[in-house]
Coordinates of C-alpha atoms in Angstrom, one line a residue:
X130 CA 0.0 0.0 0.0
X131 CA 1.1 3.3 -1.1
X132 CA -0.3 6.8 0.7
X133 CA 0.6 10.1 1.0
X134 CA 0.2 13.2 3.0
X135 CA 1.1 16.9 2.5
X136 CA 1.8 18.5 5.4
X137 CA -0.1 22.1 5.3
X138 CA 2.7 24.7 5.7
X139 CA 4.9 21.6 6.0
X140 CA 6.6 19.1 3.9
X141 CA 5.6 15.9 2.2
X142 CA 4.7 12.7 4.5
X143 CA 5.2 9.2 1.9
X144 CA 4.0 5.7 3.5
X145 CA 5.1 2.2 1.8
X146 CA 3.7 -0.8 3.7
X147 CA 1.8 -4.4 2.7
X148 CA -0.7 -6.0 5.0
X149 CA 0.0 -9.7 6.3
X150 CA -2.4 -11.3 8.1
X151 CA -4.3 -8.2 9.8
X152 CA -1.3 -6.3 10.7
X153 CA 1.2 -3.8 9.4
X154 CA 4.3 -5.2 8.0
X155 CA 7.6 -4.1 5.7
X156 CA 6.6 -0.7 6.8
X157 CA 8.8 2.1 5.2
X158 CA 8.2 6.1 6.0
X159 CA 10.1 9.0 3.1
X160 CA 9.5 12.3 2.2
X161 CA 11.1 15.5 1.9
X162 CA 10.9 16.4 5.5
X163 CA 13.9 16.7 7.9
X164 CA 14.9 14.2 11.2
X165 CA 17.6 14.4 13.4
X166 CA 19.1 11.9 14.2
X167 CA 19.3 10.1 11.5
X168 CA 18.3 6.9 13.0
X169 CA 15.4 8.1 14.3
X170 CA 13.5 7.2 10.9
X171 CA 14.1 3.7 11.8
X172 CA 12.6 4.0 15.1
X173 CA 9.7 5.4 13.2
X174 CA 8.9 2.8 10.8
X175 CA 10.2 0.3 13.4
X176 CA 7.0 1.6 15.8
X177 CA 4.6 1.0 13.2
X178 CA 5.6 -2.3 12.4
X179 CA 3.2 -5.3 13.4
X180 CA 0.4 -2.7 14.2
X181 CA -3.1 -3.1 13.4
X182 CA -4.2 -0.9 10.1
X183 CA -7.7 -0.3 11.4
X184 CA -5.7 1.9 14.0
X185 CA -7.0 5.5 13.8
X186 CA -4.5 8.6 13.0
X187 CA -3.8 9.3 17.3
X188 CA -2.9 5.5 17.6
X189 CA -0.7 5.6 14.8
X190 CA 1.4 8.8 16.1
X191 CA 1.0 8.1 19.8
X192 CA 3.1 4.7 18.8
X193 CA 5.2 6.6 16.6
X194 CA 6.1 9.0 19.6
X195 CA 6.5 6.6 22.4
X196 CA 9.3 5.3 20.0
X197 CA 11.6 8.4 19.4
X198 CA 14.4 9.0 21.1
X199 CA 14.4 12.0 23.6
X200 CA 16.5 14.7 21.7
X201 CA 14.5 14.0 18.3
X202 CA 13.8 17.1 15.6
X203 CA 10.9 16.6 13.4
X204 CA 10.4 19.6 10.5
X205 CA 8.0 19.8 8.5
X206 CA 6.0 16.9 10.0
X207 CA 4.7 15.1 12.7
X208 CA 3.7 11.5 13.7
X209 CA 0.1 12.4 13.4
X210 CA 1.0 13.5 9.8
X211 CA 2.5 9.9 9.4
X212 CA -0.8 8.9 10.7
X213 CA -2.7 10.3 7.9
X214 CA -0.7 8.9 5.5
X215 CA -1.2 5.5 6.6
X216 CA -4.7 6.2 6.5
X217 CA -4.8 7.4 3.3
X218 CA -3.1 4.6 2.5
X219 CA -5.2 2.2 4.3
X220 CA -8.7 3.8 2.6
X221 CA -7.8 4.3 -0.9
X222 CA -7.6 8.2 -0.7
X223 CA -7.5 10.3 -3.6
X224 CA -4.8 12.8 -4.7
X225 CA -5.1 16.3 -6.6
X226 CA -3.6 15.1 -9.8
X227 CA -6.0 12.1 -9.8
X228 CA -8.8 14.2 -11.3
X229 CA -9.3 16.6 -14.0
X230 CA -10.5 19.5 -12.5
X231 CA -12.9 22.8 -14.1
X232 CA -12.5 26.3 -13.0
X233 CA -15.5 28.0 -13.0
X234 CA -15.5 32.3 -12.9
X235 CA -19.3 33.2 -14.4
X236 CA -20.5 36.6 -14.5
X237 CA -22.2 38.0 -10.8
X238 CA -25.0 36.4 -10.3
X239 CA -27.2 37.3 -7.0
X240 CA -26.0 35.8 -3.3
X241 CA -28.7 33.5 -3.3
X242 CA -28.0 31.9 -7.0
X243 CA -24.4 31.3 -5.5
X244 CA -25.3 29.4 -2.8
X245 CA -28.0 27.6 -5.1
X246 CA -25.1 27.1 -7.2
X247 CA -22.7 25.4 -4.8
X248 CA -25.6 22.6 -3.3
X249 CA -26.4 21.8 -7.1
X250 CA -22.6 21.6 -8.0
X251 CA -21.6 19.6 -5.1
X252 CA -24.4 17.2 -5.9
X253 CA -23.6 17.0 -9.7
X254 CA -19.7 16.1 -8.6
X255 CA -21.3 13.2 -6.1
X256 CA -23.2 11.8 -8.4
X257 CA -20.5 11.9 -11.0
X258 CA -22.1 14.4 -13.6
X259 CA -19.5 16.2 -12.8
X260 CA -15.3 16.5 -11.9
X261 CA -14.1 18.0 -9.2
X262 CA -14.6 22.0 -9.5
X263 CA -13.5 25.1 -8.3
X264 CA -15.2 27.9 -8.7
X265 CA -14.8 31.4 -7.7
X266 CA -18.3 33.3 -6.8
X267 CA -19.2 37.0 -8.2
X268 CA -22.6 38.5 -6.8
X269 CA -24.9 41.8 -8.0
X270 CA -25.4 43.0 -4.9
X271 CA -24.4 43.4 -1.1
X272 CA -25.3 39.7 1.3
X273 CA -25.3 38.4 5.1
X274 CA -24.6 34.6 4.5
X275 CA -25.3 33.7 7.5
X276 CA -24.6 29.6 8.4
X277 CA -26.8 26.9 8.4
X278 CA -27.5 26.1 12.2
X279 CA -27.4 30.1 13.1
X280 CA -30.2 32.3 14.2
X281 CA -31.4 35.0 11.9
X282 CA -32.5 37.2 15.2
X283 CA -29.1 36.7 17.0
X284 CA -26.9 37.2 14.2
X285 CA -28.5 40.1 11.5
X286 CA -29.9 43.4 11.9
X287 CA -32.5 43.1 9.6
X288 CA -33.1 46.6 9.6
X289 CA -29.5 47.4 9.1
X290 CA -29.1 45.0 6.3
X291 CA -32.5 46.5 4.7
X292 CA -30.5 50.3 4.8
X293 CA -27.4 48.8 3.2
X294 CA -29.5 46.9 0.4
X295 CA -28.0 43.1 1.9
X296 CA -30.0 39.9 0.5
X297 CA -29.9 37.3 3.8
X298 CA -28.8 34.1 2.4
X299 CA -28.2 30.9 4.3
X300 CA -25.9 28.7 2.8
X301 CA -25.9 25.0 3.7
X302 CA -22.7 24.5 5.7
X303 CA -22.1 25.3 9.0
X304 CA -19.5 28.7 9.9
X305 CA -20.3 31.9 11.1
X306 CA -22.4 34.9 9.9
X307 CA -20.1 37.3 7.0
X308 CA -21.2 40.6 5.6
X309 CA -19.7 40.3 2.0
X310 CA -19.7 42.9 -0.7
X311 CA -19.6 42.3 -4.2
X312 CA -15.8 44.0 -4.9
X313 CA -15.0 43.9 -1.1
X314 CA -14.7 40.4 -0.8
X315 CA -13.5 37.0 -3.2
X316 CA -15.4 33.7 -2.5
X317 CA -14.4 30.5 -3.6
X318 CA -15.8 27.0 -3.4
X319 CA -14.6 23.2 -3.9
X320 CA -16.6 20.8 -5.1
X321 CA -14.7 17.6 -4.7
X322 CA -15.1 13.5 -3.8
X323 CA -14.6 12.4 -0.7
X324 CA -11.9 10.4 -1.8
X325 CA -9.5 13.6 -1.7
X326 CA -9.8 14.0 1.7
X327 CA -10.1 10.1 3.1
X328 CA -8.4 9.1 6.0
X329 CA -8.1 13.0 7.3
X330 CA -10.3 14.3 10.3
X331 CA -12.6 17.8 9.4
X332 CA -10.2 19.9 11.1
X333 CA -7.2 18.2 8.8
X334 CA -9.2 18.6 5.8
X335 CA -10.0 22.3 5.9
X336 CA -6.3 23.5 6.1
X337 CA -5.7 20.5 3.1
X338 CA -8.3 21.7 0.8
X339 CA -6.7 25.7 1.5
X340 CA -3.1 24.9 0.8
X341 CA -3.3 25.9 -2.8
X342 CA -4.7 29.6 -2.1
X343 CA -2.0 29.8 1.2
X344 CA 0.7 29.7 -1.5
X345 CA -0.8 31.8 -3.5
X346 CA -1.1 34.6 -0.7
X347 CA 2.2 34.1 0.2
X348 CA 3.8 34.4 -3.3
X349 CA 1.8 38.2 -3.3
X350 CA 4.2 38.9 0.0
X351 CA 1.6 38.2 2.7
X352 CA 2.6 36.0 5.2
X353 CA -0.9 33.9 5.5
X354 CA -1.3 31.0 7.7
X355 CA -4.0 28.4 9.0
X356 CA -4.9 28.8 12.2
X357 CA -7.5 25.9 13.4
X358 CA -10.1 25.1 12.8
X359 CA -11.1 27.7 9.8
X360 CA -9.7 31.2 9.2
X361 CA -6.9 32.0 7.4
X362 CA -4.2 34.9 9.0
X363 CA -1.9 37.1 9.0
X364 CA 0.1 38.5 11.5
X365 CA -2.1 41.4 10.8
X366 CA -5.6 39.7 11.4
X367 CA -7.9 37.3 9.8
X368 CA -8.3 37.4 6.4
X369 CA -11.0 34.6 5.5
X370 CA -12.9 31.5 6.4
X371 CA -13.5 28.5 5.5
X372 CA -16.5 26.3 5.8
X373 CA -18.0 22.2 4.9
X374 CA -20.7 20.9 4.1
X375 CA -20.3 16.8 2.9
X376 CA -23.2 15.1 1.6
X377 CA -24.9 11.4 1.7
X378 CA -22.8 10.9 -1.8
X379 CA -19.5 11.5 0.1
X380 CA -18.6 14.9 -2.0
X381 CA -17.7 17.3 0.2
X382 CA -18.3 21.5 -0.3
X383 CA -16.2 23.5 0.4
X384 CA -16.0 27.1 0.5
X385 CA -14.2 30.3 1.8
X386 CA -14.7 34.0 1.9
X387 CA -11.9 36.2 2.1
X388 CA -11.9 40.3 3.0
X389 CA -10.5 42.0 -0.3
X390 CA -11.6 45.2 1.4
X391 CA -13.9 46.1 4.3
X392 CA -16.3 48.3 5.3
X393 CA -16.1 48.3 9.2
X394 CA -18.5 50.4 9.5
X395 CA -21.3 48.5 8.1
X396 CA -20.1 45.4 8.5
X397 CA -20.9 46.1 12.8
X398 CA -24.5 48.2 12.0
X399 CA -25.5 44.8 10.1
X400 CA -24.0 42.0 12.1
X401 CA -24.6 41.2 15.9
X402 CA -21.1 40.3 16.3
X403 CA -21.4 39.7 20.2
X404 CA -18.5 40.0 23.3
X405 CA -18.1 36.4 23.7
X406 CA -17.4 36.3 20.2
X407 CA -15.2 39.2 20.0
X408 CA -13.0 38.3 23.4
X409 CA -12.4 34.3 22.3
X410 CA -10.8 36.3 18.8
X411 CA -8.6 38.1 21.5
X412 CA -9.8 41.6 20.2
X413 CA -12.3 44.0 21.7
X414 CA -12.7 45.9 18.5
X415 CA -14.9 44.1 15.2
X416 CA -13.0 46.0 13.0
X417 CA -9.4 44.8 14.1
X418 CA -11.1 41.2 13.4
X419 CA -10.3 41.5 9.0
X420 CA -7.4 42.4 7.5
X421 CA -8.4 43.1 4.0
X422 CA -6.2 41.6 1.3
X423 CA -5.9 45.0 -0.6
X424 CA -4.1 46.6 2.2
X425 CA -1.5 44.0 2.0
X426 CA -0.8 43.8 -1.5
X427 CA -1.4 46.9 -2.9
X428 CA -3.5 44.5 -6.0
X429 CA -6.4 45.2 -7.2
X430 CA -9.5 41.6 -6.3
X431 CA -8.8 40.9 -10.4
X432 CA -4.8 40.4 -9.8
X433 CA -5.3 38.4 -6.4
X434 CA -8.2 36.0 -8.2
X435 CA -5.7 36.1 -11.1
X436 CA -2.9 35.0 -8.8
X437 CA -5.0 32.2 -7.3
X438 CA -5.9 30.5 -10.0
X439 CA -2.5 30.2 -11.5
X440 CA -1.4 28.8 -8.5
X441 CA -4.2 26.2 -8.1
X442 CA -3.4 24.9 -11.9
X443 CA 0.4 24.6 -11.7
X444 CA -0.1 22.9 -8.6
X445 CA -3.5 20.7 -9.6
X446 CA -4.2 21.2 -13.2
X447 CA -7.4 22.2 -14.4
X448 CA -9.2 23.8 -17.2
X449 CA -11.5 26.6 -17.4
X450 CA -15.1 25.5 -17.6
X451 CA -18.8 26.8 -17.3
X452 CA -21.9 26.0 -15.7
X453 CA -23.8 23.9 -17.9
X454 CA -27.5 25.0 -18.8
X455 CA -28.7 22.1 -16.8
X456 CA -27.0 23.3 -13.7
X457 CA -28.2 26.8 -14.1
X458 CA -31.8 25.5 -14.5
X459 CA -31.1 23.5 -11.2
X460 CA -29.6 26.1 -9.1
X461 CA -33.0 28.9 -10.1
X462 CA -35.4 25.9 -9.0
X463 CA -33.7 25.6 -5.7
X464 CA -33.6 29.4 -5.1
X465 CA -37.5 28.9 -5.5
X466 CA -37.9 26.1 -3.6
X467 CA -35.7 26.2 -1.0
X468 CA -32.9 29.0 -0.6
X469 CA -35.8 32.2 -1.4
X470 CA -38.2 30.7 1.2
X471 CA -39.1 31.2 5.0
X472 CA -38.9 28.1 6.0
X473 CA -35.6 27.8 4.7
X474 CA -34.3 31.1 5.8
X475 CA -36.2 31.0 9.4
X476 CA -35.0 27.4 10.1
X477 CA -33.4 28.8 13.0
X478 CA -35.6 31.6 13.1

């Protein structure tokens, strides 16, 4: 068996291994990370030898651990890390270059056809209609996406968002509330299989599925990170989050908003962003929260989306694509049916 794992902001984790009579054996760890001492790589792939492969990621690296020496120096990985990639391994996962990928940048369309457009996508890539997809969102007018289990009451002004002309949209993953304007902020979603991301827990799979657009931010000179379990930072604040939404099929959504620019202003007349909130950031000030990307790199939101997807092809493939007619039809009957309704938007009134 054959898996592999690269390490967010890290290096790359390999795993070589067969499976004799229910366990582990001929078990044989590589990669472009760095270990000191030397030996301690056979202590590594000495620990995992003989164990059982229905073993979950912490049993893997808590053996793994137990087994270095004291004065050991792992960069660029961890033995968790190795414990995804025997995971991986162990469930068939899929990479990146497995698939031949579309990316998707339509004209603006309202909030709610974009979040129309992400269930019906993710579906279409589940049940195999479609290949894995990224696609980068434009919208007509000003939005509070608010997430799926949150309460319209505790999170929007209504009034507020009424004055600044905001559609209320709930999208169908979880997350927090954002207040997103059309050139303000650059929204992106992945459609992909559930293969991609096997053998990886949520939080592992959210800073996997964001690698691609981390390099991308750091190539324009900003020094963005992941910090657990969804935003993406910079030493000078948030800049974005991510959020999931995996269906019955096993294809997993997932999408992330990003602050190109901000109004602070109306961002706090339309959100209820409360203290508890605001002190578990460590701030006391909403508008400290965003750091918008235009402040940073001096680039207009075409050059940044530019930027991204170049780095997502030369990293992933992937040729441009459009949203079929079907799709489109799809996405309008669900804004109907489901997105453009109370009982959708008042499910947690």
């Amino acid at each position: 068996m054959h898996g592999e794992y690269k390490v967010p902001g890290g290096k790359l984790v390999v795993v070589d291994f067969d499976v004799l009579d229910g366990r582990i054996s001929d078990f044989r760890l590589s990669g472009d990370f760095f270990l000191e001492p030397d030996d301690a790589l056979g202590c590594i792939n000495e620990a995992v030898e003989g164990l059982s492969p229905n073993g979950t990621i912490e049993e893997f690296g808590e053996a793994i651990q137990q087994a270095l020496p004291s004065e050991v120096h792992l960069l660029g990985f961890t033995p968790d890390s190795v414990g995804i990639a025997i995971r991986r391994a162990i469930t068939g996962a899929a990479h990146w270059r497995d698939y031949d990928w579309q990316i998707l940048h339509e004209p603006p369309v309202t909030p709610m056809m974009n979040a129309a457009l992400d269930e019906v996508l993710t579906t279409a890539v589940g049940e195999g209609l479609r290949g894995p997809t990224l696609r980068i969102w434009e919208w007509n007018e000003p939005a509070v996406v608010i997430g799926s289990f949150q309460s319209v009451r505790n999170e929007v002004d209504e009034e507020q968002a009424a004055a600044h002309g905001a559609q209320i949209v709930r999208r169908i993953s979880g997350g927090g509330a954002m207040y997103m304007e059309p050139a303000a902020s650059i929204t992106y979603a992945l459609y992909v299989p559930g293969e991609l991301v096997r053998g990886m827990s949520f939080a592992d799979s959210y800073a996997y599925l964001d690698e691609w657009v981390l390099e991308a931010l750091q190539s324009l000179g900003i020094n963005a990170q992941y910090k657990p379990l969804n935003d993406i930072t910079s030493p000078h604040g948030k800049i974005g989050g991510a959020a999931q939404k995996r269906l019955g099929s096993g294809a997993v959504l997932h999408h992330v908003t990003m602050a190109y620019d901000m109004d602070a202003g109306a961002m706090t007349e339309v959100l209820r962003i409360g203290r508890e909130k605001l002190s578990d950031k460590g701030t006391t000030s909403a508008q400290k929260r965003v750091d918008p990307l235009r402040s940073q790199t001096g680039l207009t939101r075409e050059a940044i989306i530019e930027k991204m997807i170049e780095v997502f092809k030369r990293r992933h493939g992937g040729t441009d694509g459009e949203v079929t007619e079907g799709e489109w039809d799809a996405a309008e009957l669900l804004v109907q049916q489901k997105f453009n309704t109370e009982a959708w938007l008042r499910r947690v009134p």
